[in-house]
PDB file of C-alpha atoms and ligand atoms in Angstrom:
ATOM      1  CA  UNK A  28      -7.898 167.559 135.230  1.00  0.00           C
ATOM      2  CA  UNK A  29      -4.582 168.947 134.199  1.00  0.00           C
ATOM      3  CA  UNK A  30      -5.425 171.846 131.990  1.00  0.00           C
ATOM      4  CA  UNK A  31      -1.655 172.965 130.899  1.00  0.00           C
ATOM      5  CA  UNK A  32       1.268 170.501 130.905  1.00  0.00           C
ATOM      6  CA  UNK A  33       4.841 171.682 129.861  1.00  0.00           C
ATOM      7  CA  UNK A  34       7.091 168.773 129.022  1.00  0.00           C
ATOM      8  CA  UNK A  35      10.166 169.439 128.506  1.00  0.00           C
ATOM      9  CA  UNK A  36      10.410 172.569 126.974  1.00  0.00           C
ATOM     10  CA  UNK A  37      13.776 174.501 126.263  1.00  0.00           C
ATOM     11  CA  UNK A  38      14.280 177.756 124.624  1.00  0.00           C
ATOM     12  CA  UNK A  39      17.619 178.825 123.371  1.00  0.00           C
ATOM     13  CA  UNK A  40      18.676 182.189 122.003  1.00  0.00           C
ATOM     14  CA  UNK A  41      22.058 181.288 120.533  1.00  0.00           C
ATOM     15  CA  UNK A  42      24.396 179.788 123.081  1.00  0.00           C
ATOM     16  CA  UNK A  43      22.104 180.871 125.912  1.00  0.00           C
ATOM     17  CA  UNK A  44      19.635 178.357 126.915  1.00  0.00           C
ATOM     18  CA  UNK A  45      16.675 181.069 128.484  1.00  0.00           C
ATOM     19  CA  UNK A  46      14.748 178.114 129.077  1.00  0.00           C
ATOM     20  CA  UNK A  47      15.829 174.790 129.948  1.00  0.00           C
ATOM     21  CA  UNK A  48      14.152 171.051 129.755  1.00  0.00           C
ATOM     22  CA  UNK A  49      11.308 172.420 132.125  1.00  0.00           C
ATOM     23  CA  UNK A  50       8.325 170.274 132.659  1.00  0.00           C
ATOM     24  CA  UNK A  51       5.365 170.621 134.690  1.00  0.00           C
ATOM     25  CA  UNK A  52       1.526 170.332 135.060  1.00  0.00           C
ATOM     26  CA  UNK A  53      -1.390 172.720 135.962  1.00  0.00           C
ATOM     27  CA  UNK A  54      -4.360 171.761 137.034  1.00  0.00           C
ATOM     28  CA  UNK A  55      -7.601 173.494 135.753  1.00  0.00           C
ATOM     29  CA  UNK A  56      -8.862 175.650 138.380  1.00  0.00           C
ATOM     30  CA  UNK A  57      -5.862 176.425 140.348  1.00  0.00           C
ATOM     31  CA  UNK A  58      -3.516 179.442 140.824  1.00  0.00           C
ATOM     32  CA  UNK A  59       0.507 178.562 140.111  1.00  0.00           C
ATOM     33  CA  UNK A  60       2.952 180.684 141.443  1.00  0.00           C
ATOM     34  CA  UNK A  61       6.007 181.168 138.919  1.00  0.00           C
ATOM     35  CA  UNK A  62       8.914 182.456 140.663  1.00  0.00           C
ATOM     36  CA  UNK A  63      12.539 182.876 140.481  1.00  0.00           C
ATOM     37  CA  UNK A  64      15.308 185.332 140.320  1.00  0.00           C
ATOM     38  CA  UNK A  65      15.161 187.929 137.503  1.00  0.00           C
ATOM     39  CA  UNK A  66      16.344 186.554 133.834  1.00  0.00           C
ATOM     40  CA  UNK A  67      15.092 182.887 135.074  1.00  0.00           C
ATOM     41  CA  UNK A  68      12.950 182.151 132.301  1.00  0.00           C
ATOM     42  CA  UNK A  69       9.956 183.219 133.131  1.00  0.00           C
ATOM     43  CA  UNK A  70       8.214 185.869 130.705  1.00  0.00           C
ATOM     44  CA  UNK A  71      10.298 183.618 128.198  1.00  0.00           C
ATOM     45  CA  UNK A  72       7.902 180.529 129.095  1.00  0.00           C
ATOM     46  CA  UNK A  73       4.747 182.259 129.379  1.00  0.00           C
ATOM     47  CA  UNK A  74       5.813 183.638 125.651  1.00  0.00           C
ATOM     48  CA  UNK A  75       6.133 179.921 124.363  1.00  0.00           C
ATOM     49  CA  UNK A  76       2.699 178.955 126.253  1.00  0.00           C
ATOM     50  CA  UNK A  77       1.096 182.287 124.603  1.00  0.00           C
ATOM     51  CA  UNK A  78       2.634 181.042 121.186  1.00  0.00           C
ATOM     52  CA  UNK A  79       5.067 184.491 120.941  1.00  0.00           C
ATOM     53  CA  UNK A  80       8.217 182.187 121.195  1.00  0.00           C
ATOM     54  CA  UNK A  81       8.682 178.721 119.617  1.00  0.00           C
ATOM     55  CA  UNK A  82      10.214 176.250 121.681  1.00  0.00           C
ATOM     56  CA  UNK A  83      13.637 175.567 120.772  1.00  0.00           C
ATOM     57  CA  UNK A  84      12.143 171.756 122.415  1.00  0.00           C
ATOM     58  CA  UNK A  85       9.493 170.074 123.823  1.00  0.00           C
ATOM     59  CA  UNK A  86       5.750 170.207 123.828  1.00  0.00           C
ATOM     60  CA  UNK A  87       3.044 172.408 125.387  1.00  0.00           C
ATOM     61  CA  UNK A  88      -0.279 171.077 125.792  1.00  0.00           C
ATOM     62  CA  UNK A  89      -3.434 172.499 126.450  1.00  0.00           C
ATOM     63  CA  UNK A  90      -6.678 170.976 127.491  1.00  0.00           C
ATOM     64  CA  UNK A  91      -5.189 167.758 125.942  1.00  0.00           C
ATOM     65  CA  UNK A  92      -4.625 169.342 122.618  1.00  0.00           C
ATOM     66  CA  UNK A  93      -0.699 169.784 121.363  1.00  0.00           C
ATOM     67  CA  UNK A  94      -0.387 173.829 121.040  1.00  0.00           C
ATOM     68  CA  UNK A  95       3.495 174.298 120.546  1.00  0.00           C
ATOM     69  CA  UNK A  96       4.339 176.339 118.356  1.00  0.00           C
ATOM     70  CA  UNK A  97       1.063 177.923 117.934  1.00  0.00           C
ATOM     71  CA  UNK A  98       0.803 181.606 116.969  1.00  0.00           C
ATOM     72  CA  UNK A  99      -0.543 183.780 119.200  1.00  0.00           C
ATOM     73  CA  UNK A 100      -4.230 184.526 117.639  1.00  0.00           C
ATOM     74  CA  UNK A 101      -4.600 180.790 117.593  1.00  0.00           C
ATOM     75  CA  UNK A 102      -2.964 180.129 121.747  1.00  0.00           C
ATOM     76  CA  UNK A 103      -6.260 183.044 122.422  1.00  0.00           C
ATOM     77  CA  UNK A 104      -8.385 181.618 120.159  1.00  0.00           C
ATOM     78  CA  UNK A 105      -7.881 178.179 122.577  1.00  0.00           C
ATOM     79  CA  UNK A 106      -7.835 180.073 125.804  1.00  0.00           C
ATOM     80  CA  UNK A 107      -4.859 181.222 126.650  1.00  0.00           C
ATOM     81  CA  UNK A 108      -4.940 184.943 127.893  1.00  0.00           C
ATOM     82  CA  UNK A 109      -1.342 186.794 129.057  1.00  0.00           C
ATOM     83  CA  UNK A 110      -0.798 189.724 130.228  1.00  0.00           C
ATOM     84  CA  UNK A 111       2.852 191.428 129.427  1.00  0.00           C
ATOM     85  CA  UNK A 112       5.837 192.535 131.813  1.00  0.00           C
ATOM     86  CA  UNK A 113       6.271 195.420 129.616  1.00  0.00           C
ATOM     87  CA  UNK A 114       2.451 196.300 128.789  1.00  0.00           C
ATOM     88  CA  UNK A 115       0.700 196.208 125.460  1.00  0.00           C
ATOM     89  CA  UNK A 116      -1.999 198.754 125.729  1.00  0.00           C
ATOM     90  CA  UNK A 117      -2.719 200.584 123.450  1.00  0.00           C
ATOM     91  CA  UNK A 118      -2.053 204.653 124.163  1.00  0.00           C
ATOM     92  CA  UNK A 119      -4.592 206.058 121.135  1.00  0.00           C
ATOM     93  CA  UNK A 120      -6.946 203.692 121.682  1.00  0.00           C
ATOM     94  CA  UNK A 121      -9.531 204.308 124.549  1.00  0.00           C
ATOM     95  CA  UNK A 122     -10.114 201.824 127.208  1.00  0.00           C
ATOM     96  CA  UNK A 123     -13.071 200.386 125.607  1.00  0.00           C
ATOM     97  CA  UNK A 124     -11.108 200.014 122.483  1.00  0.00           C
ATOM     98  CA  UNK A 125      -8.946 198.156 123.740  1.00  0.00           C
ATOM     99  CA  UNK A 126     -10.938 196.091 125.470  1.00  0.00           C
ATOM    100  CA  UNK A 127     -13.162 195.235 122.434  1.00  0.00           C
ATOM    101  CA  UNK A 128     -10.338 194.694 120.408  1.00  0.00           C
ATOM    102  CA  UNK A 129      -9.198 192.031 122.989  1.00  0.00           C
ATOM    103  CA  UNK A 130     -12.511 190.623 122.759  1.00  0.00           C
ATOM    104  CA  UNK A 131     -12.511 190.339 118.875  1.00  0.00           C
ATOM    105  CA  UNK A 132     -10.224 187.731 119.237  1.00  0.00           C
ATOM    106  CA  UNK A 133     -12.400 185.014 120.759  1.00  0.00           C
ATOM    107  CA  UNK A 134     -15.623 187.023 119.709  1.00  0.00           C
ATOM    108  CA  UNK A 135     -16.316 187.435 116.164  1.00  0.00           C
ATOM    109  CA  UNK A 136     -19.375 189.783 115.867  1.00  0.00           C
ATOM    110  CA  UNK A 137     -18.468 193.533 116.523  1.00  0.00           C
ATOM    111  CA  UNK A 138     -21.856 193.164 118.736  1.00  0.00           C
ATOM    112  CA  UNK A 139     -20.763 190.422 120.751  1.00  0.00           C
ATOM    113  CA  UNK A 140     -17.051 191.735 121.362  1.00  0.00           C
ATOM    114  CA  UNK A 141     -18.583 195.289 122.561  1.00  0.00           C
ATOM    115  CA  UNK A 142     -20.538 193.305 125.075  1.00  0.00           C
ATOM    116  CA  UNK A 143     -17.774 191.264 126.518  1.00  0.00           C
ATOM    117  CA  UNK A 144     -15.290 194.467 126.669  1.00  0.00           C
ATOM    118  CA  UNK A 145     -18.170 196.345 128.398  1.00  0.00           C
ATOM    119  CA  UNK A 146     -18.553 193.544 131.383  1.00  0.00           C
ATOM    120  CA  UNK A 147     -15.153 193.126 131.603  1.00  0.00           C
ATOM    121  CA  UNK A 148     -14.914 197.118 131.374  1.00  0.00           C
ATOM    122  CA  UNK A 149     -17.106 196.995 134.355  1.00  0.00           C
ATOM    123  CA  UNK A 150     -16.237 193.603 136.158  1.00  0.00           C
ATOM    124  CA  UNK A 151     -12.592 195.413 136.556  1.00  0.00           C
ATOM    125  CA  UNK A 152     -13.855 198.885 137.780  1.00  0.00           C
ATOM    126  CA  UNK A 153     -13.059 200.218 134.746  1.00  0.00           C
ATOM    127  CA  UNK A 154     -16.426 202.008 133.175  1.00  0.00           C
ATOM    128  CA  UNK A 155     -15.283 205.475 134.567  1.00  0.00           C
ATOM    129  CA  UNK A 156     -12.445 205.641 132.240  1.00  0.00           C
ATOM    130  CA  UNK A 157     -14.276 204.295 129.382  1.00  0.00           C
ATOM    131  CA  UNK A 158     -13.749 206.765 126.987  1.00  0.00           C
ATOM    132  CA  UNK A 159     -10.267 208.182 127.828  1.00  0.00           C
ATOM    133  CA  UNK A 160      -7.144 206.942 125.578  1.00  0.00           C
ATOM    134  CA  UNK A 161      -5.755 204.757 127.441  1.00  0.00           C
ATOM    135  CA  UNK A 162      -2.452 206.340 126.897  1.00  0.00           C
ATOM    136  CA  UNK A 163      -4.147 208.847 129.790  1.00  0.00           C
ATOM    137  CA  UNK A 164      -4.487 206.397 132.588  1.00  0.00           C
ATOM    138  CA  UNK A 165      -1.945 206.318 135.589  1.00  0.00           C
ATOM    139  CA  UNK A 166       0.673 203.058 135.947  1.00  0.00           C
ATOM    140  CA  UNK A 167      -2.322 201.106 138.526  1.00  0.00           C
ATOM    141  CA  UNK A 168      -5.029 201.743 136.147  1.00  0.00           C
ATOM    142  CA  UNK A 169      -3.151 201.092 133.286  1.00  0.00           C
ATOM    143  CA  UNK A 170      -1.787 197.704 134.622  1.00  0.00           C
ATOM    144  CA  UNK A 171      -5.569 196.871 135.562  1.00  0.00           C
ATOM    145  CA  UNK A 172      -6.608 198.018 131.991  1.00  0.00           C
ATOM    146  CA  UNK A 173      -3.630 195.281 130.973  1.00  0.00           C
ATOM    147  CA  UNK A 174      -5.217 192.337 132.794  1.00  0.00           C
ATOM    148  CA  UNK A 175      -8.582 193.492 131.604  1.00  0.00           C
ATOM    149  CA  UNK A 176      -7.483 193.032 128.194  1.00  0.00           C
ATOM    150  CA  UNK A 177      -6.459 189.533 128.903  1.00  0.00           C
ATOM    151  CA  UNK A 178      -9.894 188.983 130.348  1.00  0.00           C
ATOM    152  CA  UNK A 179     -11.593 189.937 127.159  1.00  0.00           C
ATOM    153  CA  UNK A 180     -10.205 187.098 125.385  1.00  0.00           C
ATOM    154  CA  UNK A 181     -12.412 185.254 127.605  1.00  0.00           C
ATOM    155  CA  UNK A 182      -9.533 182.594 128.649  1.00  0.00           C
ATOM    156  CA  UNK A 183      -9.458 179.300 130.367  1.00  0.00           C
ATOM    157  CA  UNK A 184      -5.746 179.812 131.505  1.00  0.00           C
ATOM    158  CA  UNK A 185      -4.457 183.554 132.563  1.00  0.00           C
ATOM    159  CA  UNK A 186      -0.991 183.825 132.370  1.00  0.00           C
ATOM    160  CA  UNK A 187      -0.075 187.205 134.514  1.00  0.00           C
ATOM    161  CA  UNK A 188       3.206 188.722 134.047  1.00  0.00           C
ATOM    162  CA  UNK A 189       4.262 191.273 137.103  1.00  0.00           C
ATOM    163  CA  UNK A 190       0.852 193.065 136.806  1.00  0.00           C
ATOM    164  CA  UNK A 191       2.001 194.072 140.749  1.00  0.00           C
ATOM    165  CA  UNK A 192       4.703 195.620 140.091  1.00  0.00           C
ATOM    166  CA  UNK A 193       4.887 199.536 141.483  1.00  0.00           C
ATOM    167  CA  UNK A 194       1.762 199.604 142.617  1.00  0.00           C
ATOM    168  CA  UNK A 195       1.327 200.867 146.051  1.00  0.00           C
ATOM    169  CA  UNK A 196      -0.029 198.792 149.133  1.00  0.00           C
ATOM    170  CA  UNK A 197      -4.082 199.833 148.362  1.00  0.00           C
ATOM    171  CA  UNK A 198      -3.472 199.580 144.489  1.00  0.00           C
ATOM    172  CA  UNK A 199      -2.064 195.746 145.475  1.00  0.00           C
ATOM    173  CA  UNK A 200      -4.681 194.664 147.556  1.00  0.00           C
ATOM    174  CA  UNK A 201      -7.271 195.720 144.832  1.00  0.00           C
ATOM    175  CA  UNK A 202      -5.379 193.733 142.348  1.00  0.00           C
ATOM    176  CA  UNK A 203      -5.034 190.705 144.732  1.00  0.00           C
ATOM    177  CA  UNK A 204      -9.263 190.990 145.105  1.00  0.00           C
ATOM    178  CA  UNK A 205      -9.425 191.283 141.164  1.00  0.00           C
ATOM    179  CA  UNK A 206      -7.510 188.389 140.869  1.00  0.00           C
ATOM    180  CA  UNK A 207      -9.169 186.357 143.426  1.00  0.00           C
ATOM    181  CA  UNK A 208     -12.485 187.603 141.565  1.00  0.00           C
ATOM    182  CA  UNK A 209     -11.257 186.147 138.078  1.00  0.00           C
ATOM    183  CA  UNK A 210     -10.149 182.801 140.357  1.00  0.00           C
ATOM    184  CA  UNK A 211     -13.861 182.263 141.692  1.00  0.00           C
ATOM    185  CA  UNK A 212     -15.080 182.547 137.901  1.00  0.00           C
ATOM    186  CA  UNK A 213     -13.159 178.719 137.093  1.00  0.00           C
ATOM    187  CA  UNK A 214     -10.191 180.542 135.125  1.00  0.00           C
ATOM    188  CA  UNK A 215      -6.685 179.108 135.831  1.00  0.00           C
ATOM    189  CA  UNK A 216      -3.952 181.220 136.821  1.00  0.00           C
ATOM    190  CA  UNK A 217       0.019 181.146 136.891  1.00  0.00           C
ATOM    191  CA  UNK A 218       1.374 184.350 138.378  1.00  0.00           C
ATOM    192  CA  UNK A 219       4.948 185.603 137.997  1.00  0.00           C
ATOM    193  CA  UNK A 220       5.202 187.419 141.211  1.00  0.00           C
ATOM    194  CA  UNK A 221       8.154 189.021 143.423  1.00  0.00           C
ATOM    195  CA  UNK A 222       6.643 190.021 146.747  1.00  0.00           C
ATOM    196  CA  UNK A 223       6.750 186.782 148.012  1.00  0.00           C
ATOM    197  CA  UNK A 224       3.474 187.422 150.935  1.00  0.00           C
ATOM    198  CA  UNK A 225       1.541 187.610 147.476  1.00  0.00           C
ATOM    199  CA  UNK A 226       2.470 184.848 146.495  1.00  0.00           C
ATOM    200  CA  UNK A 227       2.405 182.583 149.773  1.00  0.00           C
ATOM    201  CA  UNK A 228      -1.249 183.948 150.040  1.00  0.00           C
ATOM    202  CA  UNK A 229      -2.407 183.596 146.885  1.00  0.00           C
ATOM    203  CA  UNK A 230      -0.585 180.267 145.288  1.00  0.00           C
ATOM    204  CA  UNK A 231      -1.204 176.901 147.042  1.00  0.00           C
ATOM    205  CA  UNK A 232       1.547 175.714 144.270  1.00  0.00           C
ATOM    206  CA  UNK A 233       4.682 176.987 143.410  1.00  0.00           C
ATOM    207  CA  UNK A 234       7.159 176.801 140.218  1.00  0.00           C
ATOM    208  CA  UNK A 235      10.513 177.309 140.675  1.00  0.00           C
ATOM    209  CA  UNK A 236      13.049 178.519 137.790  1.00  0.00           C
ATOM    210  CA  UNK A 237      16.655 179.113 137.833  1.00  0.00           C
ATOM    211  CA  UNK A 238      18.721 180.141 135.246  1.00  0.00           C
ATOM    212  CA  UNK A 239      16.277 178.206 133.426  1.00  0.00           C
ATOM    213  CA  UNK A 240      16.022 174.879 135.175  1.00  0.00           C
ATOM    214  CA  UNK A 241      13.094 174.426 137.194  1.00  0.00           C
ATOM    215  CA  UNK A 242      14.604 173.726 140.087  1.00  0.00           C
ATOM    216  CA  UNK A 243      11.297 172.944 142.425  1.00  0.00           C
ATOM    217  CA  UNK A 244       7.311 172.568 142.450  1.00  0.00           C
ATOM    218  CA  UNK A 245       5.360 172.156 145.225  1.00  0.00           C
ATOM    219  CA  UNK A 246       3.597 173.876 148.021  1.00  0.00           C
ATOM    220  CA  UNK A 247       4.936 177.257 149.457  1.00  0.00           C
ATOM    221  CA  UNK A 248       4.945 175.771 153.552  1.00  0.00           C
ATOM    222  CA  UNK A 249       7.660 173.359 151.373  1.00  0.00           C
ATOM    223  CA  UNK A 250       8.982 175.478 149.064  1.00  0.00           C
ATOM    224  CA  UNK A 251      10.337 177.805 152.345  1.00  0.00           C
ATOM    225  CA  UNK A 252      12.489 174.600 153.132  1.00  0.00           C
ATOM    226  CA  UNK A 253      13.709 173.533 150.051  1.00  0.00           C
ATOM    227  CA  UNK A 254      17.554 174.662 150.418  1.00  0.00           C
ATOM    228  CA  UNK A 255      17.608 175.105 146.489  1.00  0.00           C
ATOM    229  CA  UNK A 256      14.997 177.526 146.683  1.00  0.00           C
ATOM    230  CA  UNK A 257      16.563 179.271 149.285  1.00  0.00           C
ATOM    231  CA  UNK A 258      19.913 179.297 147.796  1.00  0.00           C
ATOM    232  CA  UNK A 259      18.743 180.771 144.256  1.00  0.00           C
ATOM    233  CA  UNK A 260      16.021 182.730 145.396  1.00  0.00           C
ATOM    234  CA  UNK A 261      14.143 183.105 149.088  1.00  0.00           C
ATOM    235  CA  UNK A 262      17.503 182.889 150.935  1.00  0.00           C
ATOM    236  CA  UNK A 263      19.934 185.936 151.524  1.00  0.00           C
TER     237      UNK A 263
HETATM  238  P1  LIG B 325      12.517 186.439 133.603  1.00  0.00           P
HETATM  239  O1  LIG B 325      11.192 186.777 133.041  1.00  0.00           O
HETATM  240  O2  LIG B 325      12.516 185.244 134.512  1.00  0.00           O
HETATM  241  O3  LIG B 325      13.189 187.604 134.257  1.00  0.00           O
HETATM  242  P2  LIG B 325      13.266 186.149 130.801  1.00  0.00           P
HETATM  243  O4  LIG B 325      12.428 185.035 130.309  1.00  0.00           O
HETATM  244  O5  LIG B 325      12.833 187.532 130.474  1.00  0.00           O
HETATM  245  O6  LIG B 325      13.472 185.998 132.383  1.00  0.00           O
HETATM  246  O7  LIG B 325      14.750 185.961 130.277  1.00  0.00           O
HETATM  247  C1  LIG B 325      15.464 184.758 130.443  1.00  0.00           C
HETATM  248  C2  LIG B 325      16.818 184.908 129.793  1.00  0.00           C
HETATM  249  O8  LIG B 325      16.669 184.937 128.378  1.00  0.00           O
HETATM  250  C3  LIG B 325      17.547 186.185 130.167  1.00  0.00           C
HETATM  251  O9  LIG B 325      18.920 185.892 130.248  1.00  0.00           O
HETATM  252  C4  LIG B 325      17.241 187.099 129.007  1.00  0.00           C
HETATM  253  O10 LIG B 325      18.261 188.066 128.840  1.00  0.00           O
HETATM  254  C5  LIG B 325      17.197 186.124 127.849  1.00  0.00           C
HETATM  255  N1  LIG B 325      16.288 186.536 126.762  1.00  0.00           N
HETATM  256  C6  LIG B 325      14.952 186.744 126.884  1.00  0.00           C
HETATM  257  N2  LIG B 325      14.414 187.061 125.684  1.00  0.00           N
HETATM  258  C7  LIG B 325      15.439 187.083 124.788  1.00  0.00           C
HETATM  259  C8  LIG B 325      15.540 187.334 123.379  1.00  0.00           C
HETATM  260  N3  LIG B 325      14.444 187.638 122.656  1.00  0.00           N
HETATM  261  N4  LIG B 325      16.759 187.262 122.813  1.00  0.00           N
HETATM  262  C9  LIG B 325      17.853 186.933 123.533  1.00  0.00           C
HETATM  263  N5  LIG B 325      17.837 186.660 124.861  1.00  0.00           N
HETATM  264  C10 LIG B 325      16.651 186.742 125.481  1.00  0.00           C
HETATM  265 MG1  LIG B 326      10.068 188.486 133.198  1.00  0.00          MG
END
């Protein structure tokens, strides 16, 4: 069953066109790779799935209900859980905070948000830094503590932004088993990723973007030998 489907979506901001006439399905239970060089589109499209950007044009649907132009409470509410490039933690809050604060926005008792933000607290190896502002933590933990908050929304779709970005070889193979982890629970995935051994290993599909086009989808054993690809992207 296709669980996302992006048809025809374009995003302008003035005379640039960030995003442009992309369309494409997911189906539930997979993991999408997004990729493409840097200012593609990407973190602008996962904004407009999210419901953080309107589309300029075009529709975004989500298990089979029209969500463009949704705000952002209501894209969690549905199941939609992103993570951010640039992360969104908050540094006063402690981890738990955080966490149940994520959680109040698909769970409305206080009681029941605690007790989602203190599995997902402990599903994400986590409960040792609790208590401690998050503002504390180190770049790893604090990127962990980042998809952990988008796991508290309890979401259907996971939209990760870079969350492997500077984090050293063990911190990344953690991450890749955390991921896989959240996979193996049903929740869909797309994954903006740059190390491309990531994403060969961890995304059966592929999206390609290019200065806003998408410009390929398909598997990554095809992907390697689609000259567009390797001309905006894999080549050089
Ligand atoms: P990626 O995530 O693939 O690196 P982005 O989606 O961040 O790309 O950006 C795509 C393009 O849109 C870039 O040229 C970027 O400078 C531009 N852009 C992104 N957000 C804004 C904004 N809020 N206002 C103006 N331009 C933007
Ligand atoms: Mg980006």
């Amino acid at each position: 069953m296709t669980l996302l489907s992006v048809d025809g979506v374009t995003k302008r901001f003035g005379g640039l066109a960030a995003v442009s006439d992309v369309s494409f399905e997911v189906p539930e239970g997979t993991i999408t790779g997004l990729i493409g060089p840097n200012g593609a589109g990407k973190s602008t499209l996962f904004s407009m799935i999210a419901g953080a950007q309107r589309p300029t044009a075009g529709r975004i649907s989500f298990a089979g209900k029209d969500i463009t132009g949704w705000q952002p409470h209501e894209a969690a509410r549905a199941g939609v859980g992103r993570t951010f490039q640039l992360m969104r933690v908050f540094g006063s809050m402690t981890v738990l905070e955080n966490l149940t604060t994520a959680a109040h926005l698909r769970h409305r008792t206080k009681a029941s948000a605690r007790a989602v933000a203190e599995r997902v607290c402990a599903e994400t190896n986590l409960g040792s830094y609790a208590h401690r502002p998050a503002a504390t933590l180190t770049g790893a933990t604090k990127k962990r503590l980042e998809l952990a908050r988008a796991l508290a929304t309890s979401p259907r779709l996971l939209l990760l932004d870079e969350v492997l970005s500077g984090l050293t070889p063990t911190e990344t193979a953690e991450a890749i088993s955390l991921i896989e982890q959240v996979h193996a629970q049903g929740i869909t995935i797309v994954l903006v990723e740059h190390v491309m051994q990531v994403v060969m290993s961890l995304c059966p599909r592929l999206v390609v973007l290019d200065f806003g086009k998408l410009i390929f989808t398909g598997s990554p054993d095809d992907a390697v030998k689609d000259q567009a690809v390797l001309d905006a992207y894999l080549g050089a």
